[in-house]
mmCIF file of C-alpha atoms in Angstrom:
data_model
loop_
_atom_site.group_PDB
_atom_site.id
_atom_site.type_symbol
_atom_site.label_atom_id
_atom_site.label_comp_id
_atom_site.label_asym_id
_atom_site.label_seq_id
_atom_site.Cartn_x
_atom_site.Cartn_y
_atom_site.Cartn_z
ATOM 1 C CA MET H 1 14.805 -15.037 7.449
ATOM 2 C CA TRP H 2 13.271 -14.305 10.806
ATOM 3 C CA GLU H 3 13.645 -15.995 14.188
ATOM 4 C CA TYR H 4 10.409 -16.359 16.130
ATOM 5 C CA SER H 5 10.171 -17.034 19.843
ATOM 6 C CA ASP H 6 8.448 -20.208 21.046
ATOM 7 C CA LYS H 7 5.521 -18.077 22.353
ATOM 8 C CA VAL H 8 5.016 -16.473 18.939
ATOM 9 C CA LYS H 9 4.834 -19.949 17.425
ATOM 10 C CA GLU H 10 2.437 -21.157 20.144
ATOM 11 C CA TYR H 11 0.110 -18.210 19.676
ATOM 12 C CA PHE H 12 0.127 -18.649 15.915
ATOM 13 C CA PHE H 13 -0.428 -22.401 15.833
ATOM 14 C CA ASN H 14 -2.837 -22.317 18.816
ATOM 15 C CA PRO H 15 -4.300 -18.831 18.913
ATOM 16 C CA LYS H 16 -6.441 -17.831 21.900
ATOM 17 C CA ASN H 17 -9.786 -16.043 21.675
ATOM 18 C CA VAL H 18 -10.375 -16.354 17.962
ATOM 19 C CA GLY H 19 -13.963 -15.625 16.889
ATOM 20 C CA VAL H 20 -16.803 -13.135 17.267
ATOM 21 C CA ILE H 21 -18.599 -11.474 20.140
ATOM 22 C CA GLU H 22 -22.080 -11.016 18.755
ATOM 23 C CA ASP H 23 -23.098 -8.267 21.244
ATOM 24 C CA ALA H 24 -19.707 -6.677 21.626
ATOM 25 C CA SER H 25 -19.443 -3.479 23.698
ATOM 26 C CA GLY H 26 -16.853 -2.135 21.293
ATOM 27 C CA VAL H 27 -15.407 -3.114 17.914
ATOM 28 C CA GLY H 28 -12.178 -1.875 16.354
ATOM 29 C CA GLU H 29 -11.065 -2.569 12.795
ATOM 30 C CA VAL H 30 -7.700 -1.606 11.313
ATOM 31 C CA GLY H 31 -5.782 -2.423 8.177
ATOM 32 C CA ALA H 32 -7.251 -3.829 5.022
ATOM 33 C CA ILE H 33 -6.928 -7.218 3.295
ATOM 34 C CA ALA H 34 -5.727 -5.461 0.191
ATOM 35 C CA CYS H 35 -2.717 -4.199 2.252
ATOM 36 C CA GLY H 36 -1.857 -7.661 3.522
ATOM 37 C CA ASP H 37 -2.961 -7.292 7.124
ATOM 38 C CA ALA H 38 -6.352 -6.617 8.718
ATOM 39 C CA LEU H 39 -7.597 -6.984 12.313
ATOM 40 C CA LYS H 40 -11.010 -6.837 13.871
ATOM 41 C CA LEU H 41 -11.019 -6.669 17.678
ATOM 42 C CA MET H 42 -14.179 -7.102 19.695
ATOM 43 C CA ILE H 43 -14.365 -6.348 23.467
ATOM 44 C CA GLN H 44 -17.055 -6.940 26.020
ATOM 45 C CA VAL H 45 -17.025 -4.467 28.902
ATOM 46 C CA ASP H 46 -18.830 -4.612 32.281
ATOM 47 C CA PRO H 47 -20.613 -1.219 32.337
ATOM 48 C CA ASP H 48 -20.572 -1.173 36.195
ATOM 49 C CA THR H 49 -16.821 -1.628 36.570
ATOM 50 C CA ASP H 50 -15.648 -0.510 33.152
ATOM 51 C CA ARG H 51 -13.637 -3.738 33.135
ATOM 52 C CA ILE H 52 -13.042 -5.836 29.981
ATOM 53 C CA THR H 53 -14.552 -9.236 30.538
ATOM 54 C CA SER H 54 -13.991 -10.812 27.120
ATOM 55 C CA ALA H 55 -12.059 -10.110 23.913
ATOM 56 C CA ARG H 56 -12.011 -11.871 20.588
ATOM 57 C CA PHE H 57 -10.449 -11.176 17.243
ATOM 58 C CA GLN H 58 -10.429 -11.977 13.611
ATOM 59 C CA THR H 59 -7.216 -11.470 11.690
ATOM 60 C CA PHE H 60 -6.058 -11.685 8.139
ATOM 61 C CA GLY H 61 -2.279 -11.686 7.941
ATOM 62 C CA CYS H 62 0.963 -13.460 8.721
ATOM 63 C CA GLY H 63 1.829 -15.592 11.743
ATOM 64 C CA SER H 64 3.106 -12.561 13.645
ATOM 65 C CA ALA H 65 -0.233 -10.745 13.027
ATOM 66 C CA ILE H 66 -2.222 -13.694 14.325
ATOM 67 C CA ALA H 67 0.077 -14.152 17.375
ATOM 68 C CA SER H 68 0.017 -10.428 18.188
ATOM 69 C CA SER H 69 -3.793 -10.230 17.970
ATOM 70 C CA SER H 70 -4.190 -13.297 20.194
ATOM 71 C CA ALA H 71 -1.664 -11.920 22.706
ATOM 72 C CA LEU H 72 -3.522 -8.656 22.826
ATOM 73 C CA THR H 73 -6.784 -10.346 23.843
ATOM 74 C CA GLU H 74 -5.013 -12.216 26.570
ATOM 75 C CA ILE H 75 -3.388 -9.059 27.952
ATOM 76 C CA ILE H 76 -6.492 -6.853 28.065
ATOM 77 C CA VAL H 77 -9.048 -9.224 29.608
ATOM 78 C CA GLY H 78 -9.527 -8.356 33.250
ATOM 79 C CA LYS H 79 -8.273 -4.837 32.905
ATOM 80 C CA THR H 80 -10.319 -1.663 33.028
ATOM 81 C CA VAL H 81 -10.702 0.252 29.781
ATOM 82 C CA ASP H 82 -8.254 2.923 31.022
ATOM 83 C CA GLU H 83 -5.722 0.259 32.054
ATOM 84 C CA ALA H 84 -6.008 -1.363 28.643
ATOM 85 C CA LEU H 85 -5.322 1.985 26.940
ATOM 86 C CA GLY H 86 -2.052 2.094 28.803
ATOM 87 C CA ILE H 87 -0.829 -0.931 26.923
ATOM 88 C CA THR H 88 1.668 -0.236 24.124
ATOM 89 C CA ASN H 89 2.652 -2.260 21.103
ATOM 90 C CA GLN H 90 5.907 -3.017 22.880
ATOM 91 C CA ASP H 91 3.966 -4.695 25.670
ATOM 92 C CA ILE H 92 2.423 -6.961 23.063
ATOM 93 C CA ALA H 93 5.861 -7.802 21.620
ATOM 94 C CA ASP H 94 7.300 -8.423 25.105
ATOM 95 C CA PHE H 95 4.407 -10.696 25.969
ATOM 96 C CA LEU H 96 5.371 -12.792 22.987
ATOM 97 C CA GLY H 97 9.047 -12.859 23.886
ATOM 98 C CA GLY H 98 9.899 -10.366 21.190
ATOM 99 C CA LEU H 99 9.171 -9.977 17.491
ATOM 100 C CA PRO H 100 11.589 -9.550 14.585
ATOM 101 C CA PRO H 101 11.988 -5.870 13.699
ATOM 102 C CA GLU H 102 10.401 -6.476 10.345
ATOM 103 C CA LYS H 103 7.223 -7.730 12.095
ATOM 104 C CA MET H 104 6.823 -5.031 14.705
ATOM 105 C CA HIS H 105 4.024 -3.497 12.580
ATOM 106 C CA CYS H 106 1.845 -6.437 13.686
ATOM 107 C CA SER H 107 2.008 -5.294 17.275
ATOM 108 C CA VAL H 108 1.290 -1.729 16.211
ATOM 109 C CA MET H 109 -1.735 -2.939 14.381
ATOM 110 C CA GLY H 110 -3.022 -4.564 17.651
ATOM 111 C CA TYR H 111 -2.379 -1.350 19.580
ATOM 112 C CA GLU H 112 -4.337 0.703 16.980
ATOM 113 C CA ALA H 113 -7.221 -1.817 16.928
ATOM 114 C CA LEU H 114 -7.516 -1.533 20.753
ATOM 115 C CA ARG H 115 -7.742 2.265 20.522
ATOM 116 C CA ALA H 116 -10.455 1.910 17.819
ATOM 117 C CA ALA H 117 -12.482 -0.588 19.887
ATOM 118 C CA VAL H 118 -12.348 1.550 23.016
ATOM 119 C CA ALA H 119 -13.434 4.653 21.017
ATOM 120 C CA ASN H 120 -16.358 2.626 19.659
ATOM 121 C CA TYR H 121 -17.293 1.461 23.192
ATOM 122 C CA ARG H 122 -17.292 5.026 24.466
ATOM 123 C CA GLY H 123 -19.264 6.347 21.516
ATOM 124 C CA GLU H 124 -16.412 8.471 20.267
ATOM 125 C CA THR H 125 -15.413 9.137 16.714
ATOM 126 C CA TRP H 126 -12.408 7.052 15.799
ATOM 127 C CA GLU H 127 -9.818 9.377 14.220
ATOM 128 C CA ASP H 128 -8.922 7.022 11.376
ATOM 129 C CA ASP H 129 -11.043 8.429 8.612
ATOM 130 C CA HIS H 130 -8.057 9.166 6.384
ATOM 131 C CA GLU H 131 -9.341 12.471 5.167
ATOM 132 C CA GLU H 132 -7.392 14.055 2.371
ATOM 133 C CA GLY H 133 -4.186 15.404 3.821
ATOM 134 C CA ALA H 134 -4.169 13.104 6.890
ATOM 135 C CA LEU H 135 -3.306 9.926 4.994
ATOM 136 C CA LEU H 136 0.425 9.604 4.412
ATOM 137 C CA CYS H 137 0.810 6.058 3.042
ATOM 138 C CA LYS H 138 -2.117 5.040 0.855
ATOM 139 C CA CYS H 139 -0.759 1.475 0.228
ATOM 140 C CA PHE H 140 -0.995 0.575 3.986
ATOM 141 C CA GLY H 141 -3.445 3.187 5.288
ATOM 142 C CA VAL H 142 -0.978 4.925 7.615
ATOM 143 C CA ASP H 143 -2.183 8.304 8.674
ATOM 144 C CA GLU H 144 -0.453 11.098 10.576
ATOM 145 C CA GLY H 145 -1.865 10.014 13.928
ATOM 146 C CA MET H 146 -0.783 6.421 13.632
ATOM 147 C CA LEU H 147 2.648 7.404 12.396
ATOM 148 C CA GLU H 148 3.223 9.828 15.269
ATOM 149 C CA ARG H 149 2.107 7.312 17.889
ATOM 150 C CA ALA H 150 4.419 4.651 16.495
ATOM 151 C CA ILE H 151 7.381 7.047 16.398
ATOM 152 C CA ARG H 152 6.782 8.374 19.899
ATOM 153 C CA ASN H 153 5.885 5.045 21.553
ATOM 154 C CA ASN H 154 8.855 3.276 20.117
ATOM 155 C CA GLY H 155 11.465 6.026 19.769
ATOM 156 C CA LEU H 156 11.777 5.566 16.031
ATOM 157 C CA THR H 157 14.606 7.612 14.466
ATOM 158 C CA SER H 158 15.038 6.142 10.997
ATOM 159 C CA MET H 159 13.010 5.494 7.851
ATOM 160 C CA GLU H 160 13.891 1.763 8.134
ATOM 161 C CA GLN H 161 12.342 1.559 11.604
ATOM 162 C CA VAL H 162 9.231 3.484 10.406
ATOM 163 C CA ALA H 163 8.736 0.848 7.643
ATOM 164 C CA GLN H 164 9.227 -1.981 10.164
ATOM 165 C CA PHE H 165 6.740 -0.590 12.665
ATOM 166 C CA THR H 166 4.035 0.781 10.345
ATOM 167 C CA LYS H 167 4.877 -0.549 6.860
ATOM 168 C CA ALA H 168 4.683 3.061 5.562
ATOM 169 C CA THR H 169 6.881 3.391 2.385
ATOM 170 C CA ALA H 170 7.167 -0.393 2.209
ATOM 171 C CA SER H 171 5.413 -0.730 -1.123
ATOM 172 C CA CYS H 172 5.526 1.934 -3.901
ATOM 173 C CA SER H 173 7.507 4.381 -1.778
ATOM 174 C CA THR H 174 5.807 7.433 -3.314
ATOM 175 C CA CYS H 175 5.132 8.662 0.210
ATOM 176 C CA ALA H 176 8.765 8.514 1.233
ATOM 177 C CA GLU H 177 9.455 12.258 1.174
ATOM 178 C CA THR H 178 6.264 13.057 3.103
ATOM 179 C CA VAL H 179 7.025 10.399 5.751
ATOM 180 C CA GLU H 180 10.628 11.662 5.946
ATOM 181 C CA GLU H 181 9.363 15.208 6.681
ATOM 182 C CA ALA H 182 6.927 13.859 9.340
ATOM 183 C CA LEU H 183 9.690 11.796 11.031
ATOM 184 C CA GLU H 184 11.975 14.811 11.120
ATOM 185 C CA ARG H 185 9.177 17.046 12.572
ATOM 186 C CA ILE H 186 8.122 14.537 15.192
ATOM 187 C CA ASN H 187 11.699 13.789 16.244
ATOM 188 C CA ALA H 188 12.413 17.498 16.586
ATOM 189 C CA ALA H 189 9.361 17.818 18.852
ATOM 190 C CA MET H 190 10.524 14.901 20.947
ATOM 191 C CA VAL H 191 13.946 16.523 21.363
ATOM 192 C CA SER H 192 12.351 19.767 22.531
ATOM 193 C CA GLU H 193 10.289 17.836 25.000
ATOM 194 C CA GLY H 194 13.362 16.044 26.333
ATOM 195 C CA ALA H 195 12.063 12.640 25.058
ATOM 196 C CA LEU H 196 14.890 12.134 22.603
ATOM 197 C CA ASP H 197 18.580 12.907 22.420
ATOM 198 C CA ALA H 198 19.250 15.457 19.641
ATOM 199 C CA ARG H 199 22.148 13.268 18.374
ATOM 200 C CA ASP H 200 19.684 10.494 17.588
ATOM 201 C CA ALA H 201 16.999 12.616 15.871
ATOM 202 C CA PHE H 202 16.286 12.024 12.221
ATOM 203 C CA VAL H 203 17.179 14.887 9.865
ATOM 204 C CA VAL H 204 16.308 14.669 6.136
ATOM 205 C CA GLY H 205 19.436 14.296 4.080
ATOM 206 C CA ALA H 206 21.812 13.904 7.031
ATOM 207 C CA LEU H 207 24.047 10.995 7.762
ATOM 208 C CA PRO H 208 22.373 8.391 10.004
ATOM 209 C CA PRO H 209 23.437 8.563 13.684
ATOM 210 C CA ALA H 210 25.814 5.992 15.049
ATOM 211 C CA ARG H 211 24.219 2.633 15.488
ATOM 212 C CA ARG H 212 22.957 1.803 18.975
ATOM 213 C CA ALA H 213 22.664 -1.659 20.554
ATOM 214 C CA ARG H 214 19.040 -1.817 19.481
ATOM 215 C CA LYS H 215 18.329 -4.867 17.306
ATOM 216 C CA THR H 216 17.768 -4.001 13.631
ATOM 217 C CA SER H 217 17.539 -5.905 10.399
ATOM 218 C CA PRO H 218 20.557 -7.933 9.119
ATOM 219 C CA LEU H 219 21.034 -5.459 6.310
ATOM 220 C CA VAL H 220 22.047 -2.630 8.699
ATOM 221 C CA ASP H 221 23.445 -4.570 11.674
ATOM 222 C CA LEU H 222 26.986 -5.139 10.344
ATOM 223 C CA THR H 223 29.983 -2.921 11.263
ATOM 224 C CA VAL H 224 31.542 -1.334 8.238
ATOM 225 C CA PRO H 225 34.348 1.182 7.777
ATOM 226 C CA VAL H 226 33.479 4.773 6.894
ATOM 227 C CA THR H 227 35.399 6.498 4.053
ATOM 228 C CA PRO H 228 36.485 9.865 5.435
ATOM 229 C CA THR H 229 37.918 11.391 2.233
ATOM 230 C CA LYS H 230 36.307 12.767 -0.934
ATOM 231 C CA LEU H 231 36.054 10.045 -3.551
ATOM 232 C CA THR H 232 36.438 10.261 -7.276
ATOM 233 C CA THR H 233 33.539 9.037 -9.405
ATOM 234 C CA VAL H 234 35.316 5.767 -10.172
ATOM 235 C CA GLN H 235 36.054 5.268 -6.454
ATOM 236 C CA ARG H 236 32.396 6.004 -5.619
ATOM 237 C CA ILE H 237 31.201 3.422 -8.071
ATOM 238 C CA ARG H 238 33.681 0.797 -6.714
ATOM 239 C CA ALA H 239 32.610 1.610 -3.161
ATOM 240 C CA VAL H 240 28.907 1.196 -4.092
ATOM 241 C CA GLU H 241 29.660 -2.116 -5.812
ATOM 242 C CA ASP H 242 31.626 -3.277 -2.792
ATOM 243 C CA VAL H 243 28.694 -2.562 -0.435
ATOM 244 C CA LEU H 244 26.223 -4.331 -2.751
ATOM 245 C CA ALA H 245 28.580 -7.304 -2.916
ATOM 246 C CA GLU H 246 28.570 -7.437 0.912
ATOM 247 C CA LEU H 247 24.794 -7.380 1.049
ATOM 248 C CA ARG H 248 24.212 -9.694 -1.843
ATOM 249 C CA PRO H 249 24.420 -12.990 0.137
ATOM 250 C CA ALA H 250 21.673 -11.830 2.476
ATOM 251 C CA LEU H 251 19.477 -10.789 -0.417
ATOM 252 C CA GLN H 252 20.098 -13.918 -2.380
ATOM 253 C CA GLY H 253 19.403 -15.994 0.662
ATOM 254 C CA ASP H 254 15.863 -14.674 0.475
ATOM 255 C CA GLY H 255 15.599 -15.230 -3.252
ATOM 256 C CA GLY H 256 16.353 -11.634 -4.310
ATOM 257 C CA ASP H 257 19.209 -9.540 -5.555
ATOM 258 C CA CYS H 258 20.243 -5.925 -6.243
ATOM 259 C CA GLU H 259 22.509 -4.488 -8.941
ATOM 260 C CA LEU H 260 23.969 -1.062 -9.523
ATOM 261 C CA VAL H 261 22.581 0.723 -12.551
ATOM 262 C CA ASP H 262 24.049 4.272 -12.405
ATOM 263 C CA VAL H 263 25.560 6.897 -10.085
ATOM 264 C CA ASP H 264 24.565 10.528 -10.507
ATOM 265 C CA GLY H 265 26.037 12.707 -7.707
ATOM 266 C CA ASN H 266 24.428 11.610 -4.501
ATOM 267 C CA LYS H 267 21.756 9.641 -6.384
ATOM 268 C CA ILE H 268 22.417 5.930 -6.746
ATOM 269 C CA MET H 269 20.194 3.986 -9.087
ATOM 270 C CA VAL H 270 19.811 0.284 -8.399
ATOM 271 C CA ARG H 271 17.568 -2.472 -9.701
ATOM 272 C CA LEU H 272 16.015 -5.080 -7.451
ATOM 273 C CA SER H 273 15.363 -8.526 -8.885
ATOM 274 C CA GLY H 274 13.910 -11.851 -7.896
ATOM 275 C CA ALA H 275 11.902 -11.979 -4.701
ATOM 276 C CA CYS H 276 12.821 -8.381 -3.895
ATOM 277 C CA VAL H 277 10.703 -7.021 -6.731
ATOM 278 C CA ASN H 278 7.307 -7.809 -5.216
ATOM 279 C CA CYS H 279 8.374 -7.952 -1.530
ATOM 280 C CA GLN H 280 6.181 -5.710 0.718
ATOM 281 C CA LEU H 281 9.334 -4.781 2.631
ATOM 282 C CA ALA H 282 11.420 -3.860 -0.438
ATOM 283 C CA SER H 283 11.559 -0.269 0.827
ATOM 284 C CA VAL H 284 13.185 -1.546 4.014
ATOM 285 C CA THR H 285 15.845 -3.230 1.911
ATOM 286 C CA VAL H 286 16.387 -0.042 -0.012
ATOM 287 C CA GLN H 287 16.615 2.003 3.186
ATOM 288 C CA GLY H 288 19.165 -0.459 4.583
ATOM 289 C CA ILE H 289 21.288 -0.179 1.437
ATOM 290 C CA GLN H 290 21.016 3.587 1.580
ATOM 291 C CA GLN H 291 22.147 3.721 5.192
ATOM 292 C CA ARG H 292 25.091 1.405 4.544
ATOM 293 C CA LEU H 293 26.178 3.488 1.521
ATOM 294 C CA ALA H 294 25.904 6.774 3.427
ATOM 295 C CA GLU H 295 28.192 5.364 6.108
ATOM 296 C CA ARG H 296 30.658 3.910 3.596
ATOM 297 C CA LEU H 297 30.848 7.024 1.435
ATOM 298 C CA GLY H 298 30.766 9.442 4.427
ATOM 299 C CA GLU H 299 27.970 11.553 2.920
ATOM 300 C CA PRO H 300 24.161 11.577 2.484
ATOM 301 C CA VAL H 301 22.968 9.592 -0.509
ATOM 302 C CA ARG H 302 19.608 8.597 -1.942
ATOM 303 C CA VAL H 303 19.094 5.113 -3.359
ATOM 304 C CA LEU H 304 16.501 5.024 -6.087
ATOM 305 C CA PRO H 305 15.162 1.586 -7.183
ATOM 306 C CA LEU H 306 14.423 1.389 -10.931
ATOM 307 C CA PRO H 307 11.644 -0.705 -12.385
ATOM 308 C CA ALA H 308 12.466 -4.310 -13.000
ATOM 309 C CA THR H 309 13.243 -5.359 -16.581
ATOM 310 C CA HIS H 310 11.365 -8.123 -18.317
#
């Protein structure tokens, strides 16, 4: 499904700096094995120069997570702590020759682990305690701070991108409305600061902005016509079925599928099947379908996945 650069493959099959620093100056841990990805980053810092002299990691996760963690250790060794903090998750992805959009959360995990390790080195309290109200996505441990950093650092303007970069909403989706509100609020702040074009900002319930040249997932990267006129119920159902038919080959190619169950106003009920049922990025698939349908129908819609039948 995904194309990996030669460097990603190299750093996965032959990772650098795997292991433990027994007397580490700072240790940062992010993620959880129960969520599918976890990273422990250890750094050794020269107290006289504040320069990172060694870095090692232990990672539980996919090939992209291992490659991103390894790349991070290579990038930060030799830099001062302040210089290291200037590194972004995009720098990690660029070092590897790029990552598939669906795997960008691996580079974000490395960025967060670095911040945690530096905070530990400096004796600061790492703001990742997930106190009640701060945790947005319980499935993947995404709090407000992590979400805002990912949105601001990467210019995220859609729920699909948020899921790709943080995995928030990519499991049970119960946090979807809360994350939508946060994305809208953060994008609005970015617009007021001049960091984002108002035309690109996410607005809950609005049609998605025109696609940019930025690489996205195959589900939302195709050019499709937009229906400008009001559709009858029958026409809406046919339009939805047409969109699902267009997307079906990509889904079936990954062992999954999606069928229309019902249409109730702007709510479109679908049922995922096959590999899509237990996929951690099922929410990304749903968001892609929702965006495609909104563009085809010419109005905001909400796609609601129903439980799989047995």
